[in-house]
mmCIF file of C-alpha atoms in Angstrom:
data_model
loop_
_atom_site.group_PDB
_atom_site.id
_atom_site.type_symbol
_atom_site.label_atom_id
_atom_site.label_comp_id
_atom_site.label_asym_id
_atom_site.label_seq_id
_atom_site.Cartn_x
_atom_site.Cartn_y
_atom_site.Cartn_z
ATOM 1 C CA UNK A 1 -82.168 49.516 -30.508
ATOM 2 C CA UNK A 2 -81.874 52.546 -28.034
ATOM 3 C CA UNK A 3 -84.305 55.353 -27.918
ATOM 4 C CA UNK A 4 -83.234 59.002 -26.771
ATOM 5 C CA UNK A 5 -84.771 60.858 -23.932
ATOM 6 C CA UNK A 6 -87.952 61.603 -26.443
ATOM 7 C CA UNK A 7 -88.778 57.776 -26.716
ATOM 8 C CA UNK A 8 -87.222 57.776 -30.758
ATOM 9 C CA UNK A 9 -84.925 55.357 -31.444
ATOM 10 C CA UNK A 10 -81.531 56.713 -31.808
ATOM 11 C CA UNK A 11 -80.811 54.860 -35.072
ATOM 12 C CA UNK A 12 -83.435 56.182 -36.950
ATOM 13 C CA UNK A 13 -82.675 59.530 -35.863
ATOM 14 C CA UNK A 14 -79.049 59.637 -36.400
ATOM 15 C CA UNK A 15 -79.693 58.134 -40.021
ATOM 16 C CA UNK A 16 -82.143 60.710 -40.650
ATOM 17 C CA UNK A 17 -80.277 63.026 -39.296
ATOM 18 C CA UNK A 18 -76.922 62.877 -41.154
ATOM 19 C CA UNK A 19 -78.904 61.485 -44.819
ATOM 20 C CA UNK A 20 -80.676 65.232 -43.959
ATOM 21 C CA UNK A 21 -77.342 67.421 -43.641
ATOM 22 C CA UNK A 22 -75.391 65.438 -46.521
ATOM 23 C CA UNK A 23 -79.022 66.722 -48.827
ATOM 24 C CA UNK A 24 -78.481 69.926 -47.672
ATOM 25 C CA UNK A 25 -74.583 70.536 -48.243
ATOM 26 C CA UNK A 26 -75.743 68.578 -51.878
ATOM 27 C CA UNK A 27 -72.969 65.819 -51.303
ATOM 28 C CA UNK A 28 -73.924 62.888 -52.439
ATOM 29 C CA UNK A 29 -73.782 59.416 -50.352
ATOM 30 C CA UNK A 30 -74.943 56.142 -50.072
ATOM 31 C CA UNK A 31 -75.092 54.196 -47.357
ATOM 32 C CA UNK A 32 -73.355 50.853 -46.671
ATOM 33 C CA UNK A 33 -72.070 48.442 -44.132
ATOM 34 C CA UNK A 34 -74.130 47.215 -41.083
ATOM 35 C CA UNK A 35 -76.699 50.231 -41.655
ATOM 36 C CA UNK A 36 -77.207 49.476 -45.132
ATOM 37 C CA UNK A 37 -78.367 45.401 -43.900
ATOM 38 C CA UNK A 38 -81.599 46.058 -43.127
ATOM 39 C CA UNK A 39 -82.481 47.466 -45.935
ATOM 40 C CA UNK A 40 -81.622 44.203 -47.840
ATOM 41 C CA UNK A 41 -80.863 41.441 -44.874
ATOM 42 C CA UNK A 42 -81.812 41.177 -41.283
ATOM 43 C CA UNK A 43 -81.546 43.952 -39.109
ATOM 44 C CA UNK A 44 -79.257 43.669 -36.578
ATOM 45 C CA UNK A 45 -76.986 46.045 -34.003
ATOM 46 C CA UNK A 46 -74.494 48.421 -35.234
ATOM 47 C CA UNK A 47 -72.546 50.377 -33.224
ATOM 48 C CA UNK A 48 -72.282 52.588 -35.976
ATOM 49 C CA UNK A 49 -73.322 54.281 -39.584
ATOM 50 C CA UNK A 50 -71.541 53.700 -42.405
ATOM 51 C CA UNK A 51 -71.696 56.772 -45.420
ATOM 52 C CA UNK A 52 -69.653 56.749 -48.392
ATOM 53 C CA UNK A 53 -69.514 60.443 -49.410
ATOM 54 C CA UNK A 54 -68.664 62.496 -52.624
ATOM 55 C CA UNK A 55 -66.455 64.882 -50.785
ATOM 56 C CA UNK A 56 -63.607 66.700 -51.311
ATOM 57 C CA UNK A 57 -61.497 69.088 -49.692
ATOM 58 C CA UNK A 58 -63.624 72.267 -51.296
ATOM 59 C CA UNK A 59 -66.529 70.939 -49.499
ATOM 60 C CA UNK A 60 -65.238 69.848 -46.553
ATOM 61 C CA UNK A 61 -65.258 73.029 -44.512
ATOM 62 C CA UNK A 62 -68.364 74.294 -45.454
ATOM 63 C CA UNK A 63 -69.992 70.754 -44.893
ATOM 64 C CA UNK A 64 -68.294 70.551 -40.939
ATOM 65 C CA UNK A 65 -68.666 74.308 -40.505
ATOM 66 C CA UNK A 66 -72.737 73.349 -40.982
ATOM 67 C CA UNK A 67 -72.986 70.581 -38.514
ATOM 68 C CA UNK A 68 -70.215 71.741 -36.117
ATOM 69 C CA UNK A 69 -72.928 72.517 -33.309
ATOM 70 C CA UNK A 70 -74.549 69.275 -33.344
ATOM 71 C CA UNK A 71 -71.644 66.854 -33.160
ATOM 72 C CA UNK A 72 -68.452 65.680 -31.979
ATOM 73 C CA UNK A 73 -65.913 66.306 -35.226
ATOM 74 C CA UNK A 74 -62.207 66.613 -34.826
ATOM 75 C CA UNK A 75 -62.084 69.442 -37.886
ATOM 76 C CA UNK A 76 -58.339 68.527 -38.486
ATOM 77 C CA UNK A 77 -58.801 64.823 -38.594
ATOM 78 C CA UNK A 78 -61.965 65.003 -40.877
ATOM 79 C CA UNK A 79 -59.875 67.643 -43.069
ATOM 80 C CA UNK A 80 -56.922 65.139 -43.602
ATOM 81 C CA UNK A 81 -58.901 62.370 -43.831
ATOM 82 C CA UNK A 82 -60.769 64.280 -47.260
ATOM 83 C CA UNK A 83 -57.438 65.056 -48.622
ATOM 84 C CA UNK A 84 -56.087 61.144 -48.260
ATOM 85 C CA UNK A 85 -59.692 59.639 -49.797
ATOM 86 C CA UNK A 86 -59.755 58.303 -46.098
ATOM 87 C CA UNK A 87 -62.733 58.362 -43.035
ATOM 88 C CA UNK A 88 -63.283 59.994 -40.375
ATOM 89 C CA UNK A 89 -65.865 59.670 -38.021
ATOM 90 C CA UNK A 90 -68.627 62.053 -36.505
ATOM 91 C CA UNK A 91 -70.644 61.906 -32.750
ATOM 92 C CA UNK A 92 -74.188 63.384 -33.070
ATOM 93 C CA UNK A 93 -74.317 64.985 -29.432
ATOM 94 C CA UNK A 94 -78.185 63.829 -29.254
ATOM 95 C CA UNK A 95 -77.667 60.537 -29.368
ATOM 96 C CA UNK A 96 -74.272 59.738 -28.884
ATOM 97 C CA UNK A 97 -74.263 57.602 -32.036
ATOM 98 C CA UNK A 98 -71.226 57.655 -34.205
ATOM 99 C CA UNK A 99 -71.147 57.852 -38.137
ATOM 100 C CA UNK A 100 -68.053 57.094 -40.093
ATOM 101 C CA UNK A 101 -67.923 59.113 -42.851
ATOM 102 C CA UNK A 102 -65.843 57.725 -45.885
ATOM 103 C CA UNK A 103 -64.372 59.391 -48.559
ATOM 104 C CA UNK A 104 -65.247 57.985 -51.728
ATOM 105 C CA UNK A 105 -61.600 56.596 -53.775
ATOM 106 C CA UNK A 106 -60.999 56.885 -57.284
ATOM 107 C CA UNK A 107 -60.713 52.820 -57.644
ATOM 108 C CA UNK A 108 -62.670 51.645 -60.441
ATOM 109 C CA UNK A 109 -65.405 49.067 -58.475
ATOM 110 C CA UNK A 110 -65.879 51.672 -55.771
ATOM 111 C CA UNK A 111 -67.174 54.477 -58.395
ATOM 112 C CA UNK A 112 -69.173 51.659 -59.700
ATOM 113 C CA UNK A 113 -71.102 50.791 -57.253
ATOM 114 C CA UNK A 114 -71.574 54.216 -55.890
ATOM 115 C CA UNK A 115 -72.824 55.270 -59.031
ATOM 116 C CA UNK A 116 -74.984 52.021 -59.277
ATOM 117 C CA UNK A 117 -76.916 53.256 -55.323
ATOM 118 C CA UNK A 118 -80.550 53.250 -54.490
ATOM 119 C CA UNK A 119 -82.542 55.810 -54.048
ATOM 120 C CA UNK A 120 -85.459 54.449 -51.425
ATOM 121 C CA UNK A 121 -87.627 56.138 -49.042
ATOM 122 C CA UNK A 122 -87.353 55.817 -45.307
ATOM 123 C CA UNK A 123 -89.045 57.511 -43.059
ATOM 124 C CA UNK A 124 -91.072 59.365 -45.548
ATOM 125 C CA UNK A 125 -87.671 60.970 -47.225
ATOM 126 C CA UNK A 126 -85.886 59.464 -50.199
ATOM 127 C CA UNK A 127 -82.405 58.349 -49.194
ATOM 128 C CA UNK A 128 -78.996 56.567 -51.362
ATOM 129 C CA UNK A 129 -78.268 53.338 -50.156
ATOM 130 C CA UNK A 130 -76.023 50.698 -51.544
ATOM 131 C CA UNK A 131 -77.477 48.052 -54.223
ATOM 132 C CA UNK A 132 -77.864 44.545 -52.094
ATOM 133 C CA UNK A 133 -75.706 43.046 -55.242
ATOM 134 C CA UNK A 134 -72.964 45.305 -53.882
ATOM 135 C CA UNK A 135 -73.645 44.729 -50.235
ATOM 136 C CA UNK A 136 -72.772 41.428 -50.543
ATOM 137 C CA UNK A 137 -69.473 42.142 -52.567
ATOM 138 C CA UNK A 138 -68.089 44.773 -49.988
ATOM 139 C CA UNK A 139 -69.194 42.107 -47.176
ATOM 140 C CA UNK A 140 -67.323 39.148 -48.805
ATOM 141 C CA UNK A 141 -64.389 41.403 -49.550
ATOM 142 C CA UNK A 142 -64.009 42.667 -45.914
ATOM 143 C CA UNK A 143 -64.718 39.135 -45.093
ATOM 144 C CA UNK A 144 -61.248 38.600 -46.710
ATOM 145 C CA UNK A 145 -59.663 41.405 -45.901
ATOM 146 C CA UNK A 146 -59.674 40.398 -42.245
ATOM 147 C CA UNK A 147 -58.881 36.675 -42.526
ATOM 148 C CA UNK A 148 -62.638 35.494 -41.993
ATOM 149 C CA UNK A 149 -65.980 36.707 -40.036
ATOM 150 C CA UNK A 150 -68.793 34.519 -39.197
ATOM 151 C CA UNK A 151 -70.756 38.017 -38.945
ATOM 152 C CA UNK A 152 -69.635 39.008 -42.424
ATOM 153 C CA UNK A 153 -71.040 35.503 -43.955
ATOM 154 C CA UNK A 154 -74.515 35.728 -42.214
ATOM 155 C CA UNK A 155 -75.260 39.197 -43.847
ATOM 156 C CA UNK A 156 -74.202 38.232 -46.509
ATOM 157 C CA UNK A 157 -76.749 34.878 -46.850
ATOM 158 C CA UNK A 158 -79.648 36.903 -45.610
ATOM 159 C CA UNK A 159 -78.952 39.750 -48.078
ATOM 160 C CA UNK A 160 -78.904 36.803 -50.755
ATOM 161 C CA UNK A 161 -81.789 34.772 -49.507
ATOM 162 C CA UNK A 162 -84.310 37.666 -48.862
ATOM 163 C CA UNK A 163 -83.380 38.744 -52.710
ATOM 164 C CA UNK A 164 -82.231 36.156 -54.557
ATOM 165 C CA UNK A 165 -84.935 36.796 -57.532
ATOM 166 C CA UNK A 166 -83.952 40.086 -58.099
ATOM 167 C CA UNK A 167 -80.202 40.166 -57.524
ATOM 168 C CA UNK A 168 -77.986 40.618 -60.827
ATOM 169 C CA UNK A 169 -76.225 37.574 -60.332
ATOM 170 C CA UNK A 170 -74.088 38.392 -64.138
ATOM 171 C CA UNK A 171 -72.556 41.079 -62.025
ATOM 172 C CA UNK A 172 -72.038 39.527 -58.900
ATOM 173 C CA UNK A 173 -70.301 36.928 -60.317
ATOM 174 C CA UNK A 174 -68.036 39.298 -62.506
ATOM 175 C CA UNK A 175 -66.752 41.005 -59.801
ATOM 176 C CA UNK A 176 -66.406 38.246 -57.608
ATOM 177 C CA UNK A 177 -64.241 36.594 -60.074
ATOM 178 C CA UNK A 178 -62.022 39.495 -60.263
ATOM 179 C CA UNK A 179 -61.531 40.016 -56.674
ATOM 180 C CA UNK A 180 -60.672 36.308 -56.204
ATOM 181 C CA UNK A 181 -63.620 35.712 -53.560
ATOM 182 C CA UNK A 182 -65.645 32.682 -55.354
ATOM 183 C CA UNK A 183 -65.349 30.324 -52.924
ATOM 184 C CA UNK A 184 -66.714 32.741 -50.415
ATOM 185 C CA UNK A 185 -69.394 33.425 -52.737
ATOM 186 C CA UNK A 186 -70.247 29.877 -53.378
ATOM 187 C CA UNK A 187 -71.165 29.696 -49.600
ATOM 188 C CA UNK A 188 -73.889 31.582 -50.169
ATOM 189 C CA UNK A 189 -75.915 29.652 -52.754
#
């Protein structure tokens, strides 16, 4: 990964960064995708970080009004995005990294498994991150969603191998059941 002009890798810092602002405006997150993998799976690149977010559009203005002089935001995209339950992404100017922000919906498996995060510490701070039970799920479903990705599948076996003993397998398989992805899942085993 790529360090910044003071030798820290910009990762790190833009995680800490934007888990530090989203504690400070007290909206909740967790966070998912390719960041979330190395908590759980092998670390590999990402050309980005993924944060679900409790926002709405009460919160939204004071939230981009905090961070407006340390990143790139288009306040009208970000704004519309809030009121559609969409994303919208940010550019911390120090590193140049991008974080997608997404809103969190009102479907029934996505409250779930925000409500069902991880609080963990990294970097000495306690930050939400998404269970590696629903890691896998999101990775098999956007597996499907997009006709197939040999990326999607190798997260999703480390994630598995590196916790199989402690993954809630009952819940796994109830939700993989539901969203019709057991044959993906049965790759994994």
């Amino acid at each position: 990964m790529s360090e910044d002009q003071d030798g820290k890798n910009i990762f790190i810092e833009t995680l800490e960064w934007v888990c530090n602002k989203l504690d400070l405006a007290n909206i909740p997150y967790m966070i998912t995708g390719g960041s979330a993998l190395g908590f759980w799976g092998h670390i590999r690149t990402t050309m980005d970080i993924d944060v679900v977010v409790q926002i709405n559009e009460d919160t939204i203005d004071s939230f981009l009004n905090s961070i407006k002089n340390d990143v790139y935001v288009d306040f009208e995209n970000a704004k519309e995005a809030v009121s559609k339950r969409g994303m919208f992404n940010i550019i911390l100017n120090k590193t140049c990294f991008k974080i997608d922000l997404i809103s969190l919906t009102k479907d029934v498996y996505e409250k779930e498994k925000f409500e069902n995060r991880i609080k963990m510490e990294f970097q000495g701070k306690e930050i939400f991150v998404i269970r590696p039970e629903d890691l896998i799920i999101s990775k098999l479903l956007w597996n499907k969603y997009i006709g197939g990705s040999e990326r999607q599948i190798k997260d999703c076996a480390s994630i598995y191998r590196l916790n199989y003993e402690d993954l809630d397998l009952k819940y796994i398989e109830r939700w993989v059941k539901m969203f019709s992805i057991e044959d993906e899942f049965s790759k994994l085993r």
